[in-house]
């Protein structure tokens, strides 16, 4: 039927749009201008510069090649395969030459799933993280490249990744999008509030910046990915649990999510390097992601927010997913009785 | 041929996309949250509240109906026709009722070109301005409604409009998009500069915020539109001249444009109300528009920047236009000799 045809003639990976956007400078400039991100990758290279000697490296989705150039200039790998699917690869080659690294860095244009290397690699490094950690699902390409090209005992950077969640206040955002309609210019615009609810609160707010003081509990790692054992099929549905003892009484407007990734040392016992995109770390271009509740709820110290989070990969549009949060508040007064049992609507991202 | 067909089957006004976006809250919230804009319209109503008594008003592209509600609540018009083409009209009706104005304000869903009123109006008010004043070309609908429904001697709000231009510095933007590539993280990324030039400087930068201190000369009105005499065909090509004596030595990175509109009094000799979106006024959601030169140029006090600006309406996509700036620098030392004659590339907006 027509609907089925529509879908089958379009690319469920939307690669033309996806790699097209990485063929322009805008996204690369945004990523390079993110010092916290870029310098963490440099720090991982610098703190492993001795161990990287004579190692073979693959830098997957290398973009402008900045990580490959760090490897070539700050360590002595025997070879770095810089793999980039978008048309940026052509410029990456020029940048490698311009920086005198063409004997160490080989640029290959292709996807992680398809690229052919002459040898296996000791280190697979990639910056694949998106909003809520896995959005864009570039991680699939990384896992595929790992299974094809990482030698037994080779190292993955990042080596592990966590999705962090916290129940939070969002007074400014709530005021701007919802309370606003109560009396703008002395008028009653409350009939627009259901529309505002639908338009602003049923989708995640990317690029949210949460202040540490807006966290109503200690943030928790709710999902942990081991980059050595994670399988592509595991990405279809990723589930985490949470149990937040409330530390600050306040208005519970929603949940905020962010991620951290870890770069293990190439040496046993060496220091792990961390990139944390949360509110207690340097700001990054990812910022945080806010999921608003249907209605704000008051929380008191002693209450607990418990529940589960499920990331369900879209069965058709493979770079997208829905995020579902099921939660209860268990009040101090009555630990056994759920005061509230509320689903957030499924959120397509 | 196929190309011709492609164009003929699509709507050159892109109305589905255009009015679709006004059917959601985002743009209406942005406009309502712009206090400078919204309060100027209120000020025009308040300062004419006596003269508005028993007048018939049309509020074209009324959106949520805020201007109509100002008229109904702060003056005593006999009737306000609130005309809105997007599906927001249905909510506007609810808001009129919610605010007890349904006896004065009649909401009509339709375009300015098509709407039918039972009578001519004394005042046609509209907020039709876009980036560089005319972008979106909603002004055409206003002119069409004027010719059909404004009575002889009726008043237009705005009554006139100007596009203002100034040669300016843009050190931060230049550093962020162009100088950045010189040495990020100790690397030479200058091979990307031609790409950066193409991607960031050949299109206007909307939502630019210029500081008064970045103006290298006194801003000038380069285009003036009289809303009583302006004809739809005049919109095809709008030309202005400029002659800027440089007041501050500095780096000439580009031209910044913004607009001002004027609301004449309904009474002879009454005060004119002004909405100015420039850097010396309260910020608005329009901000300013920056046109970058291919290369920065040094300017000294005593130099003159002269030239012409042409807004050419796109012959196919009727809400779009190209902006061309032709300019020379006449230096103090040699007033008669053009040091430089440089075209900005045509800029599609
Ligand atoms: Ca990314
Ligand atoms: Ca507008």
XYZ file of C-alpha atoms and ligand atoms in Angstrom:
700
model
C 0.000 0.000 0.000
C 0.926 3.614 -0.450
C 2.018 4.199 3.116
C 4.313 1.239 3.103
C 5.789 2.396 -0.174
C 6.450 5.842 1.187
C 8.541 4.369 3.933
C 10.328 1.787 1.835
C 11.459 4.295 -0.790
C 12.945 6.535 1.885
C 16.127 5.656 3.713
C 15.299 4.720 7.301
C 18.790 5.900 8.289
C 18.150 9.266 6.567
C 21.814 9.127 5.598
C 21.606 11.765 2.923
C 20.351 14.282 5.434
C 22.559 12.946 8.227
C 25.883 12.824 6.396
C 24.882 15.877 4.362
C 24.773 17.921 7.546
C 28.254 16.659 8.462
C 29.451 17.709 4.998
C 29.011 21.350 6.015
C 31.135 23.171 8.561
C 28.449 24.191 11.025
C 28.381 20.978 13.069
C 32.156 20.519 12.930
C 32.682 24.068 14.138
C 30.222 23.481 16.966
C 32.068 20.321 18.028
C 35.550 21.837 17.687
C 34.473 24.955 19.553
C 33.426 22.685 22.419
C 36.663 22.825 24.405
C 35.540 20.467 27.136
C 34.778 17.752 24.554
C 37.798 18.250 22.332
C 40.324 18.719 25.120
C 39.115 15.564 26.852
C 39.998 13.563 23.748
C 43.364 15.333 23.644
C 43.896 14.570 27.328
C 43.179 10.883 26.663
C 45.850 10.912 23.939
C 48.399 12.860 25.995
C 48.013 10.733 29.108
C 48.528 7.599 26.985
C 51.190 9.007 24.680
C 53.843 6.461 25.690
C 51.521 3.463 25.369
C 50.333 4.642 21.971
C 53.826 4.173 20.496
C 53.626 1.917 17.403
C 49.942 1.276 17.950
C 47.448 1.199 15.078
C 44.476 3.464 15.647
C 41.106 3.867 13.989
C 39.341 7.207 14.464
C 35.776 6.524 13.363
C 33.635 9.456 12.218
C 36.758 11.572 12.407
C 35.151 14.730 11.028
C 37.897 17.285 10.506
C 40.380 14.709 11.852
C 41.209 16.534 15.043
C 41.557 13.376 17.176
C 43.731 11.680 14.539
C 45.946 14.762 14.440
C 46.223 14.729 18.234
C 47.372 11.090 18.014
C 49.900 11.857 15.267
C 51.309 14.994 16.887
C 51.206 14.130 20.593
C 52.072 10.399 20.425
C 53.861 8.019 18.059
C 51.293 5.597 16.661
C 52.455 3.621 13.632
C 49.253 4.447 11.737
C 45.961 6.206 12.256
C 43.029 5.340 10.007
C 40.780 8.387 10.000
C 37.373 7.247 8.757
C 34.676 9.729 7.767
C 31.466 8.989 5.851
C 30.561 12.546 4.905
C 32.116 14.619 2.127
C 34.177 16.371 4.806
C 36.696 13.522 4.278
C 38.136 15.359 1.286
C 38.964 18.368 3.464
C 40.237 16.134 6.241
C 42.878 14.872 3.818
C 43.981 18.445 3.159
C 44.152 19.199 6.885
C 46.282 16.115 7.497
C 48.725 17.310 4.823
C 48.665 20.919 6.011
C 49.697 19.699 9.459
C 52.435 17.408 8.131
C 50.795 14.194 9.316
C 50.192 12.415 6.000
C 52.721 9.691 6.784
C 50.856 8.643 9.921
C 47.216 9.516 9.197
C 45.331 7.851 6.346
C 41.906 9.295 5.603
C 39.278 6.866 4.332
C 35.848 7.984 3.218
C 33.199 5.492 4.244
C 30.847 4.260 6.934
C 32.055 2.235 9.882
C 29.984 -0.702 8.623
C 31.671 -0.769 5.227
C 35.186 0.579 5.566
C 38.010 -1.813 4.647
C 41.337 -1.593 6.477
C 44.499 -3.537 5.623
C 44.877 -4.616 9.251
C 43.218 -4.802 12.647
C 43.632 -1.915 15.059
C 44.823 -1.610 18.662
C 42.628 1.329 19.519
C 39.215 2.344 18.210
C 38.476 5.936 19.151
C 35.269 7.729 18.237
C 33.114 10.615 19.312
C 29.743 9.050 18.671
C 27.675 10.472 21.508
C 24.433 12.327 20.849
C 21.686 13.766 22.967
C 20.647 11.338 25.705
C 23.874 9.512 24.847
C 22.624 7.378 21.947
C 20.488 9.704 19.820
C 21.624 9.507 16.139
C 22.695 5.900 16.882
C 26.137 6.462 15.472
C 27.104 4.005 18.206
C 25.872 1.215 15.916
C 28.581 2.077 13.380
C 31.150 2.023 16.160
C 30.049 -1.408 17.393
C 30.107 -2.709 13.843
C 33.637 -1.364 13.290
C 34.699 -2.830 16.630
C 33.497 -6.300 15.653
C 35.225 -6.088 12.294
C 38.488 -4.271 13.037
C 39.406 -4.177 16.734
C 42.054 -6.794 17.489
C 41.593 -9.187 20.406
C 42.544 -7.212 23.489
C 42.327 -3.879 21.704
C 41.016 -0.785 23.452
C 37.823 1.212 22.885
C 37.656 4.957 23.531
C 35.201 5.673 25.075
C 35.437 2.399 26.975
C 32.138 2.856 28.781
C 29.308 5.333 28.869
C 26.537 6.209 31.300
C 23.243 8.023 31.036
C 22.661 10.150 34.111
C 19.234 11.254 35.330
C 17.939 13.579 38.009
C 14.491 14.876 39.042
C 14.664 18.646 38.811
C 13.082 22.044 38.937
C 12.698 24.074 35.748
C 11.027 27.251 36.981
C 12.299 29.498 34.173
C 11.293 27.146 31.388
C 7.897 26.545 32.975
C 7.342 30.288 33.371
C 8.428 31.025 29.812
C 6.269 28.375 28.117
C 3.327 27.777 30.465
C 2.838 30.395 33.202
C 3.302 33.084 30.532
C -0.243 32.566 29.236
C -1.867 33.389 32.584
C -1.809 37.157 32.214
C 0.293 38.551 29.342
C -0.307 42.323 29.027
C -3.241 42.021 31.423
C -5.045 39.474 29.210
C -6.229 35.967 30.053
C -4.611 33.615 27.534
C -5.070 30.428 29.558
C -7.084 28.759 26.751
C -3.712 28.333 25.023
C -2.196 26.346 27.877
C -3.275 22.900 26.601
C -1.661 23.795 23.263
C 1.489 24.935 25.074
C 1.525 21.689 27.070
C 1.307 19.685 23.857
C 3.796 21.755 21.908
C 6.489 22.386 24.511
C 6.237 19.656 27.141
C 5.542 16.407 25.261
C 8.884 16.536 23.451
C 12.242 16.600 25.211
C 13.923 19.970 25.430
C 17.414 19.524 24.031
C 20.038 22.126 24.828
C 18.623 22.650 28.278
C 21.050 24.051 30.827
C 20.313 22.865 34.342
C 21.865 24.588 37.340
C 23.183 22.272 40.068
C 20.736 23.979 42.440
C 17.807 22.786 40.278
C 18.618 19.152 41.040
C 16.191 17.873 43.683
C 18.219 14.706 44.342
C 21.689 13.358 43.670
C 21.978 12.514 39.960
C 22.212 8.759 39.288
C 23.691 6.644 36.514
C 20.579 4.920 35.186
C 22.041 3.205 32.121
C 25.607 1.935 31.741
C 27.033 0.780 28.425
C 30.153 -1.367 28.286
C 31.682 -0.627 24.896
C 33.400 -4.037 24.784
C 30.340 -6.167 25.395
C 27.481 -4.021 24.078
C 25.776 -5.599 21.049
C 23.924 -3.812 18.249
C 20.711 -5.672 19.085
C 20.934 -4.369 22.669
C 20.279 -0.900 21.267
C 16.664 -1.751 20.366
C 15.522 -1.292 23.953
C 17.673 0.037 26.747
C 16.168 0.086 30.222
C 17.305 1.647 33.461
C 15.917 1.965 36.971
C 16.089 4.862 39.346
C 15.451 5.558 42.984
C 16.024 9.165 44.002
C 15.816 10.125 47.681
C 14.806 13.805 47.547
C 17.572 16.022 48.960
C 15.967 19.428 48.372
C 12.283 20.285 48.773
C 10.967 22.014 45.692
C 8.842 21.826 42.565
C 9.375 18.704 40.519
C 9.009 19.953 36.928
C 10.687 17.079 35.146
C 13.726 14.911 34.679
C 17.002 16.089 33.243
C 19.344 13.647 31.488
C 22.939 13.885 30.365
C 25.828 11.492 29.855
C 29.404 10.782 30.825
C 31.944 8.642 28.981
C 35.199 7.112 30.204
C 38.506 6.531 28.440
C 40.409 3.737 30.135
C 44.176 3.800 30.201
C 46.127 1.619 27.774
C 48.240 0.661 30.753
C 46.971 -1.507 33.585
C 46.293 0.752 36.553
C 46.618 3.956 34.509
C 44.239 6.842 35.162
C 40.842 6.918 33.474
C 39.915 10.095 31.603
C 36.302 11.264 31.913
C 34.076 13.461 29.758
C 31.069 14.518 31.796
C 28.325 16.625 30.215
C 26.430 17.283 33.439
C 25.769 20.488 35.358
C 28.671 19.948 37.747
C 31.204 19.884 34.867
C 32.383 22.331 32.220
C 29.560 23.149 29.760
C 29.605 21.233 26.463
C 27.736 21.683 23.191
C 25.435 18.819 24.211
C 24.200 20.712 27.252
C 21.439 18.629 28.934
C 18.053 17.198 27.949
C 14.904 18.091 29.891
C 11.769 15.929 30.016
C 8.878 17.916 31.457
C 6.098 16.326 33.475
C 2.475 16.948 32.464
C 2.067 18.934 35.659
C 4.547 20.069 38.309
C 4.499 18.164 41.629
C 5.719 19.303 45.046
C 8.502 17.224 46.537
C 9.724 17.193 50.119
C 12.940 15.997 51.629
C 12.318 12.384 52.577
C 10.191 11.642 49.502
C 11.565 9.178 46.977
C 11.153 9.315 43.196
C 11.417 5.799 41.823
C 10.794 4.323 38.442
C 12.212 3.150 35.150
C 13.445 4.758 31.962
C 13.194 2.987 28.614
C 14.928 4.115 25.421
C 13.129 2.407 22.543
C 14.819 2.672 19.187
C 12.412 3.624 16.426
C 11.766 0.464 14.354
C 11.608 2.518 11.148
C 13.681 5.675 11.577
C 16.876 4.107 12.820
C 18.546 7.257 14.132
C 15.537 8.063 16.362
C 14.153 6.689 19.586
C 11.369 7.236 22.076
C 12.064 7.815 25.729
C 9.547 6.665 28.332
C 9.773 7.516 32.001
C 7.496 5.673 34.459
C 7.713 7.058 37.935
C 6.162 7.102 41.407
C 6.630 9.272 44.415
C 6.914 7.410 47.688
C 6.362 9.909 50.473
C 8.189 9.849 53.760
C 4.911 9.506 55.674
C 3.872 6.370 53.866
C 6.796 4.581 52.326
C 4.677 1.741 51.047
C 1.941 3.662 49.229
C 2.520 5.201 45.835
C 1.088 8.726 45.994
C 1.154 9.050 42.267
C 1.643 6.797 39.320
C 2.165 8.780 36.229
C 3.515 7.979 32.814
C 5.220 10.603 30.827
C 3.952 10.341 27.287
C 6.324 8.531 25.003
C 8.675 11.058 23.619
C 10.014 10.671 20.086
C 13.508 12.040 19.617
C 10.111 20.020 -18.627
C 10.616 18.320 -15.311
C 12.155 21.314 -13.583
C 9.294 23.550 -14.621
C 6.853 20.955 -13.326
C 8.607 20.751 -10.005
C 8.107 24.424 -9.511
C 4.561 24.584 -10.829
C 3.303 21.822 -8.570
C 4.746 23.518 -5.513
C 3.218 26.669 -4.077
C 5.533 29.613 -4.709
C 4.127 31.242 -1.563
C 4.886 28.089 0.450
C 1.677 28.853 2.330
C 1.301 25.423 3.855
C 4.674 25.756 5.537
C 4.223 29.466 6.233
C 0.751 29.398 7.778
C 1.477 25.983 9.275
C 4.237 27.521 11.377
C 1.818 30.218 12.542
C -0.631 27.461 13.511
C 1.723 26.413 16.320
C 2.451 28.439 19.420
C 6.200 28.873 19.055
C 6.171 31.936 16.810
C 3.234 33.544 18.629
C 4.991 33.068 21.954
C 8.152 34.602 20.524
C 6.223 37.640 19.282
C 4.169 38.061 22.457
C 7.272 37.666 24.601
C 8.774 40.581 22.673
C 7.692 43.381 25.009
C 9.170 46.163 22.920
C 7.113 45.082 19.898
C 3.871 44.302 21.697
C 3.917 47.307 24.009
C 4.533 49.658 21.082
C 1.286 48.462 19.502
C -0.436 48.912 22.855
C 1.047 52.408 23.173
C -0.314 53.291 19.723
C -3.794 52.184 20.857
C -3.597 53.941 24.224
C -2.334 57.232 22.825
C -5.197 57.196 20.293
C -7.869 55.802 22.580
C -10.154 58.831 22.297
C -9.892 59.030 18.496
C -10.589 55.331 18.178
C -14.101 55.781 19.596
C -16.682 54.305 17.197
C -14.006 53.536 14.606
C -13.985 50.296 12.623
C -10.642 48.508 12.774
C -9.081 45.649 10.833
C -6.225 43.780 12.552
C -4.634 41.802 9.729
C -2.609 38.685 10.610
C -3.872 39.097 14.152
C -2.290 35.912 15.485
C -3.525 35.427 19.046
C -5.507 38.666 18.670
C -3.492 40.695 21.138
C -3.745 43.977 19.177
C -7.495 43.538 18.670
C -7.898 42.925 22.396
C -5.866 46.068 23.166
C -8.250 48.020 20.905
C -11.337 46.506 22.538
C -10.146 46.912 26.115
C -8.246 50.199 25.991
C -10.434 52.135 23.506
C -14.042 52.083 22.276
C -14.006 51.071 18.612
C -17.388 50.046 17.228
C -15.931 46.874 15.699
C -12.604 45.155 15.266
C -12.194 42.604 12.477
C -9.393 40.292 13.586
C -8.175 38.468 10.478
C -5.867 35.452 10.704
C -5.026 32.996 7.912
C -3.538 30.233 10.051
C -5.442 27.714 12.141
C -4.607 29.863 15.182
C -7.835 31.764 14.319
C -9.878 29.108 16.117
C -7.969 29.780 19.355
C -8.130 33.530 18.774
C -11.933 33.243 18.916
C -11.649 31.494 22.303
C -9.292 34.183 23.610
C -11.667 36.943 22.521
C -14.475 35.253 24.441
C -12.292 34.501 27.456
C -11.482 38.204 27.677
C -15.105 39.299 27.232
C -14.547 41.065 23.935
C -16.782 39.038 21.625
C -19.192 41.935 21.073
C -16.449 44.131 19.664
C -13.959 41.708 18.121
C -14.994 39.457 15.200
C -12.420 36.840 14.239
C -12.271 35.899 10.559
C -10.065 33.113 9.251
C -8.568 34.008 5.877
C -5.832 35.800 3.989
C -5.764 39.544 3.567
C -6.202 39.058 -0.182
C -9.415 37.074 0.201
C -11.158 38.128 3.382
C -14.641 39.636 2.974
C -15.817 42.314 5.408
C -19.338 43.804 5.561
C -17.919 47.349 5.528
C -14.810 49.448 4.980
C -12.532 50.176 7.920
C -11.151 53.375 9.434
C -7.914 51.812 10.639
C -5.879 48.931 9.232
C -3.376 47.732 11.806
C -0.934 44.888 11.192
C 2.370 43.561 12.408
C 3.740 42.423 9.065
C 7.437 43.173 9.464
C 10.067 40.508 8.930
C 13.832 40.425 8.817
C 15.197 43.321 6.735
C 11.694 44.749 7.031
C 10.018 42.940 4.127
C 11.216 39.311 4.361
C 8.160 36.966 4.266
C 6.400 39.639 2.140
C 3.373 39.648 4.387
C 3.325 43.326 3.455
C 1.747 42.296 0.142
C -1.327 40.975 1.985
C -1.522 44.230 3.924
C -1.375 46.345 0.760
C -4.030 44.154 -0.841
C -6.287 44.517 2.211
C -5.645 48.267 2.212
C -6.766 48.612 -1.395
C -9.894 46.548 -0.768
C -11.015 47.607 2.680
C -9.480 50.868 3.927
C -11.935 53.728 3.521
C -10.858 56.951 1.830
C -8.913 58.866 4.458
C -8.488 55.815 6.693
C -5.310 55.256 8.672
C -2.587 52.604 8.282
C -0.609 51.336 11.281
C 2.327 51.246 10.639
C 1.958 54.344 8.511
C 5.513 54.249 7.241
C 8.566 52.033 7.568
C 12.301 52.458 7.043
C 15.186 50.092 6.516
C 18.250 51.321 8.368
C 21.823 50.404 7.432
C 25.240 50.930 8.977
C 28.791 49.785 8.153
C 30.020 47.928 11.211
C 32.572 45.833 13.000
C 31.770 42.209 13.846
C 34.929 41.062 15.600
C 33.288 38.312 17.647
C 31.425 36.781 14.729
C 34.510 36.981 12.512
C 36.629 35.330 15.220
C 34.059 32.592 15.834
C 33.530 31.624 12.194
C 36.750 32.588 10.390
C 39.744 33.353 12.630
C 38.917 30.177 14.589
C 40.458 27.991 11.867
C 43.885 29.620 12.125
C 45.122 27.610 15.074
C 42.534 25.523 16.935
C 44.262 23.305 19.512
C 47.625 24.157 17.960
C 46.572 22.873 14.514
C 46.494 24.693 11.171
C 42.938 24.424 9.853
C 43.183 27.314 7.390
C 42.295 25.056 4.416
C 38.734 25.220 5.768
C 38.545 29.009 5.569
C 37.183 29.147 1.997
C 34.451 26.736 3.096
C 33.758 28.894 6.152
C 33.594 31.985 3.943
C 31.080 30.277 1.695
C 29.000 28.780 4.464
C 28.887 31.620 6.984
C 29.529 34.870 5.106
C 27.622 34.594 1.821
C 24.263 34.422 3.592
C 22.947 37.122 5.908
C 23.221 36.429 9.600
C 19.779 36.906 11.050
C 19.411 37.389 14.787
C 22.649 39.306 14.947
C 22.984 41.647 17.904
C 25.095 44.684 17.121
C 26.444 46.899 19.895
C 26.189 50.649 19.276
C 29.992 50.762 19.598
C 30.313 48.423 16.578
C 28.751 51.035 14.282
C 31.510 52.760 12.302
C 29.201 55.538 11.097
C 25.816 57.016 11.929
C 23.098 54.579 10.813
C 21.046 55.882 7.877
C 17.534 55.248 6.586
C 18.264 53.752 3.156
C 14.746 52.689 2.162
C 11.504 54.413 3.177
C 8.094 52.879 2.545
C 4.962 55.003 2.651
C 2.192 52.591 3.566
C -0.446 54.751 1.857
C 1.224 55.022 -1.540
C 3.316 51.819 -1.723
C 2.119 49.465 -4.476
C 2.485 45.686 -4.606
C 4.505 45.906 -7.821
C 6.974 48.255 -6.065
C 7.988 45.265 -3.926
C 9.683 43.507 -6.865
C 12.773 45.680 -6.575
C 13.426 48.150 -3.796
C 16.547 50.273 -4.064
C 18.266 52.590 -1.630
C 21.427 54.662 -1.602
C 23.860 55.286 1.187
C 26.723 57.609 1.969
C 28.339 56.961 5.347
C 31.031 59.346 6.603
C 33.126 57.131 8.903
C 32.890 58.339 12.508
C 35.026 55.664 14.185
C 38.212 54.112 12.781
C 38.024 50.353 12.873
C 37.608 47.118 10.950
C 34.783 47.159 8.451
C 33.432 43.584 8.615
C 30.057 44.160 7.031
C 26.771 46.013 6.996
C 24.093 45.632 9.616
C 20.450 46.304 8.758
C 17.332 46.736 10.869
C 14.038 48.581 10.561
C 11.809 51.115 12.250
C 8.076 51.655 11.732
C 5.900 54.639 12.636
C 2.287 54.844 13.810
C 0.832 58.238 13.000
C -1.747 59.756 15.257
C -5.419 59.616 14.276
C -5.554 63.280 15.243
C -3.874 66.001 13.256
C -0.745 67.055 15.114
C -0.894 64.083 17.532
C 2.321 62.324 18.530
C 3.764 59.573 16.317
C 4.580 56.259 18.001
C 7.788 54.512 16.866
C 8.951 50.910 16.943
C 12.704 50.832 16.357
C 14.540 47.503 16.184
C 18.042 48.996 16.125
C 20.907 48.770 18.603
C 20.029 52.065 20.274
C 16.533 50.828 21.214
C 15.111 48.071 23.408
C 15.999 44.624 21.995
C 13.279 42.905 19.950
C 12.845 39.361 18.673
C 13.919 40.581 15.217
C 17.338 41.620 16.493
C 19.430 42.811 13.510
C 20.684 41.344 10.229
C 24.399 41.218 9.418
C 25.821 41.057 5.889
C 29.506 40.135 6.015
C 32.024 41.357 3.448
C 34.221 38.822 1.659
C 37.185 40.273 3.535
C 37.429 42.843 6.329
C 38.667 46.328 5.350
C 40.270 49.001 7.530
C 38.344 52.241 7.752
C 39.569 55.578 9.059
C 37.709 58.625 10.237
C 37.255 60.786 7.154
C 36.670 57.831 4.811
C 33.252 57.534 3.246
C 31.386 54.322 2.483
C 28.987 54.967 -0.387
C 26.837 52.699 -2.483
C 23.444 51.210 -3.132
C 21.338 48.421 -1.666
C 18.845 46.477 -3.765
C 16.196 44.125 -2.395
C 15.087 41.912 -5.276
C 12.036 39.811 -4.631
C 12.492 36.218 -5.753
C 10.489 35.761 -8.967
C 9.539 32.193 -7.974
C 9.562 31.921 -4.185
C 7.433 34.906 -3.348
C 8.275 35.160 0.334
C 12.014 35.370 -0.409
C 14.345 38.011 -1.765
C 17.980 38.613 -2.545
C 19.870 41.532 -1.075
C 22.724 43.106 -3.045
C 25.060 45.716 -1.619
C 27.376 47.607 -4.005
C 29.821 49.819 -2.222
C 32.966 51.931 -2.500
C 35.261 53.498 -0.002
C 36.248 57.062 -0.746
C 39.262 57.878 1.363
C 39.874 61.247 2.950
C 43.195 61.626 1.117
C 41.641 61.186 -2.288
C 37.957 61.957 -2.252
C 37.607 61.434 -5.978
C 39.221 58.030 -6.352
C 37.435 54.843 -5.382
C 39.908 52.736 -3.378
C 37.813 49.700 -3.734
C 34.815 48.600 -5.718
C 33.412 45.439 -4.386
C 30.130 43.652 -4.800
C 28.802 41.538 -2.062
C 27.498 38.345 -3.594
C 23.743 38.333 -3.987
C 22.300 37.004 -0.828
C 19.155 34.894 -0.917
C 16.950 35.291 2.108
Ca 27.983 13.646 18.171
Ca 6.553 39.211 11.614
